[in-house]
Coordinates of C-alpha atoms and ligand atoms in Angstrom, one line a residue:
Chain K
M1 CA -46.8 2.4 -20.8
A2 CA -44.8 4.1 -23.4
D3 CA -43.1 1.0 -24.7
D4 CA -45.4 0.1 -27.6
A5 CA -45.0 3.5 -29.1
T6 CA -41.2 3.5 -28.4
R7 CA -40.8 0.1 -29.8
K8 CA -42.6 1.0 -33.0
A9 CA -40.7 4.3 -33.3
V10 CA -37.3 2.5 -32.8
S11 CA -38.2 -0.2 -35.4
E12 CA -38.8 2.5 -37.9
I13 CA -35.5 4.3 -37.5
P14 CA -33.0 3.3 -40.2
L15 CA -30.0 1.4 -38.9
L16 CA -26.5 2.7 -39.5
K17 CA -23.9 0.8 -41.4
T18 CA -20.5 2.5 -41.0
N19 CA -18.6 1.5 -38.0
S20 CA -16.5 4.6 -37.5
G21 CA -15.8 7.1 -34.9
P22 CA -14.6 10.8 -34.9
R23 CA -11.0 9.8 -34.9
D24 CA -11.3 8.1 -38.3
K25 CA -11.1 10.8 -41.0
E26 CA -12.9 9.7 -44.1
L27 CA -15.0 6.9 -42.6
W28 CA -16.3 9.3 -40.0
V29 CA -17.6 11.6 -42.8
Q30 CA -19.5 8.6 -44.1
R31 CA -20.8 7.8 -40.7
L32 CA -21.8 11.4 -40.1
R33 CA -23.9 11.3 -43.3
E34 CA -25.8 8.3 -41.8
E35 CA -26.0 10.1 -38.5
Y36 CA -27.9 12.9 -40.2
L37 CA -30.1 10.6 -42.4
A38 CA -31.4 8.5 -39.5
P39 CA -32.7 11.4 -37.3
I40 CA -34.2 13.1 -40.4
K41 CA -36.3 10.0 -41.0
Y42 CA -37.1 9.7 -37.3
V43 CA -38.2 13.3 -37.1
E44 CA -40.3 12.8 -40.2
N45 CA -41.9 9.7 -38.6
N46 CA -42.5 11.7 -35.4
K47 CA -44.2 14.5 -37.3
A48 CA -46.4 12.0 -39.1
A49 CA -47.4 10.5 -35.8
D50 CA -48.0 14.0 -34.3
N51 CA -45.2 13.4 -31.9
D52 CA -42.4 15.7 -32.9
W53 CA -40.3 16.1 -29.9
F54 CA -36.6 17.1 -30.6
R55 CA -34.2 18.8 -33.0
L56 CA -30.5 18.1 -33.3
E57 CA -27.6 19.8 -35.1
S58 CA -23.9 19.6 -34.9
N59 CA -20.7 21.5 -35.3
K60 CA -18.8 21.2 -38.6
E61 CA -16.8 18.2 -37.5
G62 CA -19.9 16.4 -36.1
T63 CA -18.1 16.0 -32.7
R64 CA -20.4 18.3 -30.7
W65 CA -24.2 18.2 -30.9
F66 CA -26.8 20.5 -29.5
G67 CA -30.5 21.1 -30.0
K68 CA -33.8 21.2 -28.2
C69 CA -36.3 18.7 -26.9
W70 CA -39.8 19.4 -25.7
Y71 CA -42.3 17.5 -23.6
I72 CA -46.0 18.1 -23.4
H73 CA -47.6 17.8 -20.0
D74 CA -51.2 18.7 -19.3
L75 CA -51.4 20.4 -22.6
L76 CA -48.4 22.6 -21.8
K77 CA -45.2 22.4 -23.7
Y78 CA -41.9 22.4 -21.8
E79 CA -38.7 23.0 -23.8
F80 CA -35.1 22.2 -22.9
D81 CA -31.8 22.7 -24.5
I82 CA -29.8 19.5 -25.0
E83 CA -26.1 19.0 -25.7
F84 CA -23.5 16.3 -25.9
D85 CA -20.0 15.5 -27.2
I86 CA -19.3 12.5 -29.4
P87 CA -16.8 10.4 -27.3
V88 CA -13.6 9.3 -29.1
T89 CA -14.8 5.7 -28.6
Y90 CA -18.1 6.3 -30.5
P91 CA -20.0 4.3 -31.7
T92 CA -18.8 1.7 -29.2
T93 CA -19.9 3.9 -26.4
A94 CA -23.0 6.1 -26.6
P95 CA -22.7 9.9 -26.0
E96 CA -23.9 11.2 -22.6
V97 CA -26.8 13.5 -23.3
A98 CA -27.0 16.6 -21.0
I99 CA -29.8 19.0 -20.2
P100 CA -27.7 21.6 -18.4
E101 CA -30.6 23.7 -17.1
L102 CA -31.9 20.7 -15.0
D103 CA -28.5 20.1 -13.4
G104 CA -29.0 19.7 -9.6
K105 CA -32.7 19.4 -9.9
T106 CA -32.9 15.6 -10.0
A107 CA -30.9 12.7 -8.7
K108 CA -31.3 11.0 -12.0
M109 CA -28.5 13.0 -13.4
Y110 CA -24.7 13.0 -13.2
R111 CA -22.6 16.2 -12.9
G112 CA -23.1 18.7 -15.7
G113 CA -26.7 17.7 -16.2
K114 CA -25.9 14.4 -17.9
I115 CA -29.0 12.2 -17.8
C116 CA -28.7 8.9 -16.0
L117 CA -29.9 6.1 -18.3
T118 CA -31.3 2.8 -17.2
D119 CA -29.3 -0.4 -16.7
H120 CA -30.7 -1.6 -19.9
F121 CA -29.6 1.1 -22.2
K122 CA -25.9 0.2 -22.2
P123 CA -26.4 -3.5 -23.0
L124 CA -28.9 -2.6 -25.6
W125 CA -26.5 -0.1 -27.2
A126 CA -23.5 -2.6 -26.9
R127 CA -25.5 -5.3 -28.7
N128 CA -26.3 -3.0 -31.6
V129 CA -22.9 -1.4 -32.4
P130 CA -22.6 0.1 -35.0
K131 CA -26.2 -0.1 -36.1
F132 CA -27.6 2.3 -33.5
G133 CA -26.9 6.0 -33.9
L134 CA -27.9 9.3 -32.4
A135 CA -31.6 8.8 -33.4
H136 CA -31.7 5.6 -31.4
L137 CA -30.0 7.5 -28.5
M138 CA -32.8 10.0 -28.6
A139 CA -35.6 7.3 -28.9
L140 CA -34.2 4.9 -26.3
G141 CA -32.3 7.2 -24.0
L142 CA -33.6 10.7 -23.8
G143 CA -37.2 10.1 -24.7
P144 CA -37.9 7.6 -21.9
W145 CA -35.9 9.7 -19.5
L146 CA -38.1 12.8 -20.2
A147 CA -41.3 10.7 -20.0
V148 CA -40.4 9.7 -16.4
E149 CA -38.5 12.7 -15.0
I150 CA -40.3 15.7 -16.4
P151 CA -43.8 14.9 -14.9
D152 CA -42.0 14.2 -11.7
L153 CA -40.1 17.5 -11.8
I154 CA -43.3 19.4 -12.6
S155 CA -45.2 17.8 -9.8
K156 CA -42.4 18.7 -7.4
G157 CA -42.5 22.3 -8.6
L158 CA -38.9 22.1 -9.7
I159 CA -39.8 23.2 -13.2
T160 CA -42.5 25.6 -14.2
H161 CA -44.0 26.4 -17.5
R162 CA -42.7 29.5 -19.3
E163 CA -45.7 31.4 -20.6
Q164 CA -44.0 32.7 -23.7
Q165 CA -43.5 29.2 -25.0
G166 CA -47.1 28.5 -26.1
S167 CA -48.6 25.1 -25.8
Chain Q
M1 CA -19.0 52.5 39.6
T2 CA -16.5 50.5 37.6
S3 CA -13.5 49.7 39.7
I4 CA -9.9 49.6 38.3
E5 CA -9.9 45.9 39.1
E6 CA -13.0 45.3 36.9
L7 CA -11.4 47.3 34.0
K8 CA -8.2 45.3 34.3
L9 CA -10.2 42.1 34.1
R10 CA -12.0 43.4 31.0
V11 CA -8.6 44.2 29.3
R12 CA -7.4 40.7 30.0
E13 CA -10.6 39.2 28.5
L14 CA -10.2 41.3 25.4
E15 CA -6.5 40.3 25.1
N16 CA -7.5 36.6 25.3
E17 CA -10.1 37.1 22.6
L18 CA -7.5 38.8 20.4
I19 CA -5.2 35.8 20.7
K20 CA -8.0 33.4 19.8
C21 CA -8.8 35.4 16.7
K22 CA -5.2 35.4 15.7
Q23 CA -5.0 31.6 16.1
K24 CA -8.2 31.1 14.1
R25 CA -6.9 33.3 11.3
C26 CA -3.6 31.4 11.2
T27 CA -5.3 28.0 10.9
A28 CA -7.5 29.4 8.1
M29 CA -4.5 30.6 6.3
C30 CA -2.6 27.3 6.8
A31 CA -5.6 25.5 5.3
E32 CA -5.7 27.9 2.4
Q33 CA -2.0 27.8 1.6
P34 CA -0.7 24.4 2.4
A35 CA 2.0 24.8 -0.3
D36 CA 3.5 27.9 1.4
N37 CA 7.0 26.8 2.5
N38 CA 7.1 29.4 5.2
Q39 CA 4.6 27.5 7.3
P40 CA 6.2 25.7 10.2
H41 CA 4.8 22.3 9.3
Q42 CA 6.1 22.4 5.7
R43 CA 9.2 20.2 5.2
T44 CA 11.7 20.9 2.5
R45 CA 12.5 18.6 -0.3
I46 CA 14.7 15.6 0.3
E47 CA 17.3 14.9 -2.3
K48 CA 18.1 11.3 -1.4
M49 CA 15.9 8.8 0.4
S50 CA 17.5 7.7 3.6
A51 CA 17.0 4.6 5.6
E52 CA 18.0 6.3 8.8
V53 CA 15.5 5.6 11.5
V54 CA 14.9 9.1 13.0
D55 CA 11.6 10.9 13.7
S56 CA 12.3 13.5 11.0
N57 CA 12.8 11.0 8.1
P58 CA 9.4 10.5 6.3
Y59 CA 10.8 7.5 4.4
S60 CA 12.3 5.4 7.2
R61 CA 9.4 3.0 7.5
L62 CA 9.3 2.5 3.7
M63 CA 13.0 2.0 3.5
A64 CA 12.7 -0.6 6.2
L65 CA 11.0 -2.8 3.5
K66 CA 14.4 -3.1 2.0
R67 CA 16.1 -4.0 5.2
M68 CA 13.5 -6.7 5.8
G69 CA 14.1 -8.1 2.4
I70 CA 10.6 -7.5 1.1
V71 CA 11.6 -5.0 -1.6
E72 CA 15.0 -5.1 -3.2
D73 CA 15.4 -1.5 -4.1
Y74 CA 12.8 0.8 -2.6
E75 CA 14.5 4.1 -3.7
K76 CA 13.6 3.1 -7.3
I77 CA 10.1 4.3 -6.6
R78 CA 11.4 7.9 -7.2
T79 CA 12.2 7.1 -10.8
F80 CA 8.6 6.1 -11.7
T81 CA 5.8 8.2 -13.2
V82 CA 2.2 7.2 -12.8
A83 CA -0.9 8.8 -14.4
V84 CA -4.1 8.7 -12.4
V85 CA -7.2 9.3 -14.5
G86 CA -10.1 10.3 -12.4
V87 CA -9.4 11.9 -9.0
G88 CA -12.6 10.9 -7.3
G89 CA -13.3 8.4 -4.4
V90 CA -10.7 5.9 -5.6
G91 CA -8.3 8.1 -7.6
S92 CA -7.7 10.7 -4.9
V93 CA -6.8 8.1 -2.3
T94 CA -4.7 6.3 -4.8
A95 CA -2.8 9.5 -5.5
E96 CA -2.4 10.1 -1.8
M97 CA -0.9 6.6 -1.2
L98 CA 1.5 7.0 -4.1
T99 CA 2.5 10.4 -2.9
R100 CA 3.2 9.1 0.6
C101 CA 5.2 6.3 -0.9
G102 CA 7.4 8.8 -2.6
I103 CA 6.5 8.2 -6.3
G104 CA 8.6 10.2 -8.7
K105 CA 5.9 11.9 -10.6
L106 CA 2.1 11.9 -10.7
L107 CA -0.1 13.1 -13.6
L108 CA -3.6 13.8 -12.6
F109 CA -6.6 14.0 -15.0
D110 CA -10.1 15.0 -14.0
Y111 CA -12.7 17.5 -15.2
D112 CA -14.8 17.6 -12.1
K113 CA -15.0 20.0 -9.2
V114 CA -15.0 19.2 -5.5
E115 CA -18.6 19.1 -4.1
L116 CA -20.0 18.8 -0.7
A117 CA -21.7 15.7 -2.0
N118 CA -18.2 14.1 -2.2
M119 CA -17.6 14.4 1.6
N120 CA -18.8 10.8 2.3
R121 CA -15.5 9.8 0.6
L122 CA -11.9 10.2 1.8
F123 CA -9.3 12.9 0.9
F124 CA -11.1 16.1 -0.1
Q125 CA -12.2 18.6 2.6
P126 CA -15.2 20.8 2.8
H127 CA -13.2 24.0 2.4
Q128 CA -12.1 22.8 -1.0
A129 CA -15.6 22.7 -2.4
G130 CA -15.7 24.5 -5.7
L131 CA -12.1 24.0 -6.6
S132 CA -11.2 21.7 -9.5
K133 CA -10.4 18.2 -8.1
V134 CA -6.9 18.1 -9.7
E135 CA -6.0 21.6 -8.3
A136 CA -7.3 20.8 -4.8
A137 CA -5.5 17.4 -4.9
E138 CA -2.2 18.9 -6.0
H139 CA -2.3 21.4 -3.1
T140 CA -2.9 18.7 -0.5
L141 CA -0.5 16.2 -2.0
R142 CA 2.3 18.7 -2.5
S143 CA 2.1 19.6 1.2
I144 CA 2.2 16.0 2.2
N145 CA 5.3 15.2 0.0
P146 CA 7.1 18.0 -1.8
D147 CA 9.5 15.5 -3.3
V148 CA 6.8 14.3 -5.8
Q149 CA 6.4 16.1 -9.1
F150 CA 2.9 16.9 -10.2
E151 CA 1.3 17.6 -13.6
I152 CA -2.4 18.3 -13.6
H153 CA -5.0 18.4 -16.4
N154 CA -8.5 19.7 -15.7
Y155 CA -10.4 18.2 -18.7
N156 CA -12.6 15.4 -19.9
I157 CA -10.4 12.9 -21.8
T158 CA -13.2 11.5 -23.9
T159 CA -13.6 14.5 -26.2
M160 CA -11.6 14.7 -29.4
S161 CA -9.2 17.5 -28.6
N162 CA -8.6 16.5 -25.0
F163 CA -8.0 12.8 -26.0
A164 CA -5.2 13.8 -28.4
H165 CA -3.5 15.8 -25.6
F166 CA -4.1 12.9 -23.1
M167 CA -2.4 10.4 -25.5
D168 CA 0.5 12.9 -25.9
R169 CA 1.0 13.3 -22.1
I170 CA 0.8 9.5 -21.5
S171 CA 3.4 8.8 -24.1
H172 CA 5.7 11.8 -23.3
G173 CA 5.0 12.9 -19.7
A174 CA 7.4 10.9 -17.6
L175 CA 9.9 12.3 -15.2
E176 CA 12.3 12.4 -18.1
E177 CA 10.2 14.5 -20.5
G178 CA 9.6 12.7 -23.8
K179 CA 9.4 9.3 -22.3
A180 CA 6.1 7.4 -21.6
V181 CA 4.7 7.1 -18.2
D182 CA 5.3 3.8 -16.4
L183 CA 1.7 3.1 -15.6
V184 CA -1.7 4.5 -16.2
L185 CA -4.3 4.0 -13.5
C186 CA -8.0 4.2 -14.4
C187 CA -10.0 5.5 -11.5
V188 CA -12.9 6.9 -13.4
D189 CA -16.6 6.1 -12.7
N190 CA -18.0 5.6 -16.2
F191 CA -17.8 3.3 -19.1
E192 CA -17.0 6.0 -21.7
A193 CA -13.8 7.1 -20.0
R194 CA -12.7 3.5 -19.4
M195 CA -13.1 2.8 -23.1
A196 CA -11.2 6.0 -23.9
I197 CA -8.3 4.9 -21.7
N198 CA -8.5 1.4 -23.2
A199 CA -8.3 2.8 -26.7
A200 CA -5.4 5.1 -25.9
C201 CA -3.4 2.3 -24.1
N202 CA -4.0 -0.2 -26.8
E203 CA -2.8 2.2 -29.4
L204 CA 0.3 3.2 -27.4
G205 CA 1.0 -0.3 -26.0
Q206 CA 0.8 1.3 -22.6
I207 CA 0.4 -1.0 -19.6
W208 CA -2.4 0.2 -17.3
M209 CA -4.5 -0.9 -14.4
E210 CA -8.3 -0.5 -14.3
S211 CA -10.2 -0.1 -11.1
G212 CA -13.9 0.2 -10.3
V213 CA -16.5 0.2 -7.6
S214 CA -20.1 -0.9 -8.4
E215 CA -22.9 1.6 -8.4
N216 CA -24.4 -0.1 -5.4
A217 CA -21.1 0.5 -3.5
V218 CA -20.7 -3.1 -2.3
S219 CA -18.3 -4.6 -4.8
G220 CA -15.2 -3.5 -6.7
H221 CA -12.3 -4.8 -8.7
I222 CA -8.8 -4.0 -10.1
Q223 CA -7.4 -5.4 -13.3
L224 CA -3.9 -5.3 -14.9
I225 CA -4.0 -4.8 -18.6
I226 CA -0.9 -5.5 -20.7
P227 CA -2.0 -4.6 -24.3
G228 CA -1.7 -7.7 -26.6
E229 CA -1.1 -10.1 -23.6
T230 CA -3.9 -9.8 -21.1
A231 CA -7.6 -9.1 -22.0
C232 CA -8.2 -5.4 -22.7
F233 CA -11.3 -3.6 -21.5
A234 CA -13.0 -4.2 -24.8
C235 CA -12.0 -7.9 -25.1
A236 CA -15.1 -9.0 -23.2
P237 CA -18.3 -7.2 -21.9
P238 CA -17.5 -5.4 -18.6
L239 CA -16.8 -7.8 -15.8
V240 CA -18.7 -7.4 -12.6
V241 CA -18.1 -8.9 -9.2
A242 CA -21.3 -10.6 -8.2
A243 CA -22.4 -9.2 -4.9
N244 CA -25.1 -11.9 -4.5
I245 CA -27.8 -9.3 -4.2
D246 CA -31.2 -10.1 -5.6
E247 CA -31.7 -7.6 -8.5
K248 CA -35.4 -7.7 -7.7
T249 CA -34.8 -6.2 -4.3
L250 CA -32.3 -3.6 -5.4
K251 CA -34.1 -0.3 -5.5
R252 CA -33.0 2.4 -7.9
E253 CA -35.8 4.9 -7.3
G254 CA -34.4 8.4 -7.2
V255 CA -30.7 7.6 -7.3
C256 CA -27.9 7.1 -9.9
A257 CA -25.3 5.6 -7.7
A258 CA -24.4 5.0 -4.1
S259 CA -20.9 5.2 -2.6
L260 CA -19.1 4.2 0.5
P261 CA -15.7 5.5 1.7
T262 CA -14.9 1.9 2.9
T263 CA -15.3 0.2 -0.4
M264 CA -13.5 3.0 -2.2
G265 CA -10.6 2.9 0.3
V266 CA -10.3 -0.9 0.0
V267 CA -10.2 -0.7 -3.8
A268 CA -7.7 2.1 -3.8
G269 CA -5.6 0.0 -1.4
I270 CA -5.6 -3.1 -3.5
L271 CA -4.9 -1.0 -6.6
V272 CA -1.9 0.8 -5.1
Q273 CA -0.7 -2.5 -3.6
N274 CA -0.7 -4.0 -7.1
V275 CA 1.1 -0.9 -8.4
L276 CA 3.9 -1.2 -5.8
K277 CA 4.3 -4.9 -6.5
Y278 CA 4.4 -4.3 -10.2
L279 CA 6.8 -1.3 -10.1
L280 CA 9.1 -2.5 -7.3
K281 CA 8.9 -6.2 -8.3
F282 CA 7.8 -8.0 -5.2
G283 CA 5.1 -10.6 -4.5
T284 CA 2.6 -11.7 -7.2
V285 CA 1.0 -9.0 -9.3
S286 CA -2.7 -9.7 -9.7
H287 CA -4.2 -9.8 -13.2
Y288 CA -7.7 -9.4 -11.8
L289 CA -8.8 -9.1 -8.2
G290 CA -12.4 -8.7 -7.2
Y291 CA -13.9 -7.5 -3.9
N292 CA -17.3 -8.6 -2.8
A293 CA -18.1 -6.6 0.3
M294 CA -21.3 -8.4 1.1
Q295 CA -19.5 -11.8 1.7
D296 CA -15.9 -10.6 2.0
F297 CA -14.9 -12.6 -1.0
F298 CA -11.9 -11.7 -3.2
P299 CA -12.1 -13.7 -6.5
T300 CA -9.0 -13.6 -8.7
M301 CA -8.4 -14.7 -12.3
A302 CA -6.3 -14.0 -15.4
M303 CA -7.7 -13.5 -18.8
K304 CA -6.0 -13.6 -22.2
A305 CA -6.6 -11.1 -24.9
N306 CA -9.5 -12.0 -27.2
P307 CA -8.4 -12.6 -30.8
T308 CA -11.7 -11.3 -32.0
C309 CA -11.6 -8.1 -29.9
D310 CA -13.5 -5.2 -31.4
D311 CA -10.5 -2.8 -30.9
P312 CA -8.2 -3.1 -33.9
H313 CA -5.3 -1.9 -31.9
C314 CA -5.8 -4.7 -29.4
K315 CA -5.5 -7.2 -32.2
K316 CA -2.4 -5.5 -33.5
Q317 CA -0.8 -5.6 -30.1
Q318 CA -1.7 -9.3 -29.9
E319 CA 0.2 -9.9 -33.2
N320 CA 3.2 -8.2 -31.8
Y321 CA 3.1 -10.0 -28.5
K322 CA 5.1 -13.2 -28.3
P323 CA 4.8 -15.1 -25.0
K324 CA 8.3 -15.0 -23.5
D325 CA 7.9 -17.6 -20.9
V326 CA 4.9 -19.8 -21.2
A327 CA 5.5 -21.6 -18.0
K328 CA 5.5 -18.4 -16.0
T329 CA 2.0 -17.2 -16.9
P330 CA -0.6 -18.2 -14.4
E331 CA -3.5 -20.4 -15.5
E332 CA -5.2 -18.3 -18.0
L333 CA -8.7 -18.6 -19.2
P334 CA -9.8 -18.2 -22.8
A335 CA -11.5 -14.8 -23.2
V336 CA -14.7 -16.2 -24.7
H337 CA -16.4 -19.5 -24.1
E338 CA -19.4 -20.5 -26.2
D339 CA -21.4 -22.2 -23.4
N340 CA -23.6 -19.9 -21.6
D341 CA -24.6 -21.1 -18.2
W342 CA -24.6 -17.6 -16.8
G343 CA -27.5 -16.0 -18.5
I344 CA -28.1 -12.3 -17.9
E345 CA -28.5 -11.6 -14.3
L346 CA -30.2 -8.3 -14.9
V347 CA -33.0 -9.8 -16.8
S348 CA -36.1 -11.3 -15.2
E349 CA -39.7 -11.8 -16.3
Q350 CA -38.9 -13.2 -19.7
T351 CA -39.2 -16.6 -21.5
D352 CA -36.3 -18.9 -22.0
D353 CA -36.4 -18.3 -25.7
E354 CA -36.2 -14.6 -25.2
L355 CA -33.3 -15.1 -22.8
K356 CA -31.5 -17.3 -25.3
A357 CA -32.0 -14.9 -28.1
A358 CA -30.8 -12.0 -25.9
S359 CA -27.7 -13.8 -24.6
G360 CA -24.4 -14.1 -26.2
P361 CA -21.2 -16.1 -25.4
V362 CA -19.8 -15.3 -22.0
P363 CA -16.2 -15.7 -20.8
D364 CA -15.5 -18.7 -18.8
L365 CA -15.2 -17.0 -15.4
P366 CA -14.5 -18.2 -11.9
E367 CA -17.0 -18.2 -9.2
G368 CA -18.0 -14.7 -8.1
I369 CA -17.2 -12.9 -11.4
T370 CA -19.7 -12.4 -14.2
V371 CA -20.3 -10.0 -17.1
A372 CA -22.5 -6.9 -16.9
Y373 CA -24.2 -8.1 -20.1
T374 CA -23.6 -10.3 -23.1
I375 CA -23.5 -9.6 -26.8
P376 CA -25.4 -12.2 -29.0
G377 CA -23.6 -13.6 -32.0
G378 CA -26.2 -12.2 -34.4
N379 CA -25.3 -8.8 -33.0
G380 CA -28.5 -7.0 -32.3
A381 CA -30.9 -5.3 -34.6
S382 CA -31.1 -6.1 -38.3
G383 CA -33.2 -4.6 -41.0
E384 CA -33.7 -1.4 -42.7
T385 CA -30.5 0.7 -42.9
V386 CA -30.1 4.3 -43.9
E387 CA -29.8 3.4 -47.6
E388 CA -32.3 0.5 -48.0
T389 CA -35.8 1.8 -47.8
E390 CA -37.9 -0.3 -50.1
Q391 CA -37.9 -3.6 -48.3
S392 CA -40.8 -4.7 -46.2
L393 CA -40.1 -5.8 -42.7
E394 CA -41.4 -8.3 -40.3
E395 CA -41.0 -7.2 -36.7
C396 CA -39.7 -9.6 -34.2
V397 CA -39.2 -7.7 -31.0
I398 CA -37.7 -9.2 -27.9
I399 CA -38.9 -7.5 -24.8
I400 CA -36.7 -7.6 -21.8
V401 CA -38.5 -6.5 -18.6
T402 CA -36.8 -6.1 -15.3
Q403 CA -38.3 -5.1 -12.1
S404 CA -35.3 -3.1 -11.1
C405 CA -35.7 -0.8 -14.0
H406 CA -35.9 2.6 -12.4
L407 CA -37.6 4.2 -15.3
R408 CA -40.4 1.7 -15.0
L409 CA -40.4 1.1 -18.7
R410 CA -39.9 -1.9 -20.9
C411 CA -36.5 -2.0 -22.6
I412 CA -36.6 -3.4 -26.0
V413 CA -34.2 -5.1 -28.4
P414 CA -35.6 -4.5 -31.8
C415 CA -34.7 -7.4 -34.0
L416 CA -36.1 -6.8 -37.4
R417 CA -35.9 -9.5 -40.1
V418 CA -36.0 -8.6 -43.7
L419 CA -38.7 -10.5 -45.6
K420 CA -38.4 -11.6 -49.2
Ligands
ZN1 ZN1 -9.0 -6.3 -26.6

């Protein structure tokens, strides 16, 4: 089970302090700074643990995020583009992460390729407002989703390895 | 040799085929262009609602409500504007009912397209697949009742730019341009959009009704939200109508959500019923009405706004709100009650201590209604924040395991305590 690793990884992600959403002008800038710091630390930790698996960047306002995530299966690396908008009610509600290229390939997705999170993600997020940020969303939302869905999609032949990606 | 008689027969056959083709083409065209007023089935606009009982009067049965003394002034319906957010299984049927009732104006918001996967629900038709839901809905609704004015917006209200526009249309988009709509109806299928509507309505002081159908399709609810007076959507964790299904037997493998046209139709029906009662002032307007399809149970309740609500605009509205007539309000429950005899239904396979640590205060709710989850007083994780990096930490991780977890993983609540 992936939980020991996930638990350790999440415990090492810095918690956020500013309770502010994209509609708050100055406070949002402060939150945005934290939103960048936390994933930077998380990515550093991942690299140190030889488990570097995503990159994120945003537009100038920090309202739209995009990046890549990758998943290693049988020594092959599968890479996907990810994207999401920061909802106006953030951080009370978590963003809905989308992997557009997988839209229609799995039932564990809503329209537009938005991943379908577990029943437990929302309570977990709600209990940790405003301390959880985008790094936590990656670790507790996208990471576990990929770990279950990607091997399944590969086994069904719905995604195939692209040779040029290297492993 | 072909006789003249045989040739004549062949000509008649071909003529028949031609007529059939023409008929087919006509029905296809009718389906494509329902708004075309030249079509024979299209009625013209009616300036004034008449109570005259004739076959050609689409309002005669509605106006009869007035004659029977149920509704005092039915024509007033034409002065109201209602915004429907989410034109899916519940929203589309809601919009159709309001259209048939002769509402003045409808604003429709949805960013989705009609898909064949929606055909287990009511309203949309297979030939509309690929069209935006708001566009397809306007076509159909306008042909049903050309007296209704429509304004459609094909976007996601939760993003920054769209949200500003959404707020603007809610506060200015009534029949009389510049005035606020009379009611906003939330018919969306996700938490993010509900919270966005809640935020907008709290800020604007806009009265709205929330509706929802559970992901297992066997329960639903409607709720009237008067900012500052009744509990807003953020005043308590999301309420759920307990369907008395053992979570352990609920399978979630390979699906996000199920849906039934029946449950959605029932919820749309009780929603619009509440809308009509609220707008036309008859009967008792429900503050919260649940629907448990498994036992056919309809729990009701009323809940006051929570003075410690997380939404600052909700608190501001509460300050502004002065109860006008205390005796008139139905028995209301305090939003949050410290005793917790509900626990978390989702959680199993955990110790009592873990459950206690993971549970927060729950509202005092009547039988059949519970919360989706609770928020502990300590409020989740504590420990290293983005700027504090030197402290050592002791991990104290609470593990919540549930068997219905479709990702087959352990969900964790990291709860880190700072050591001296
Ligand atoms: Zn509130």
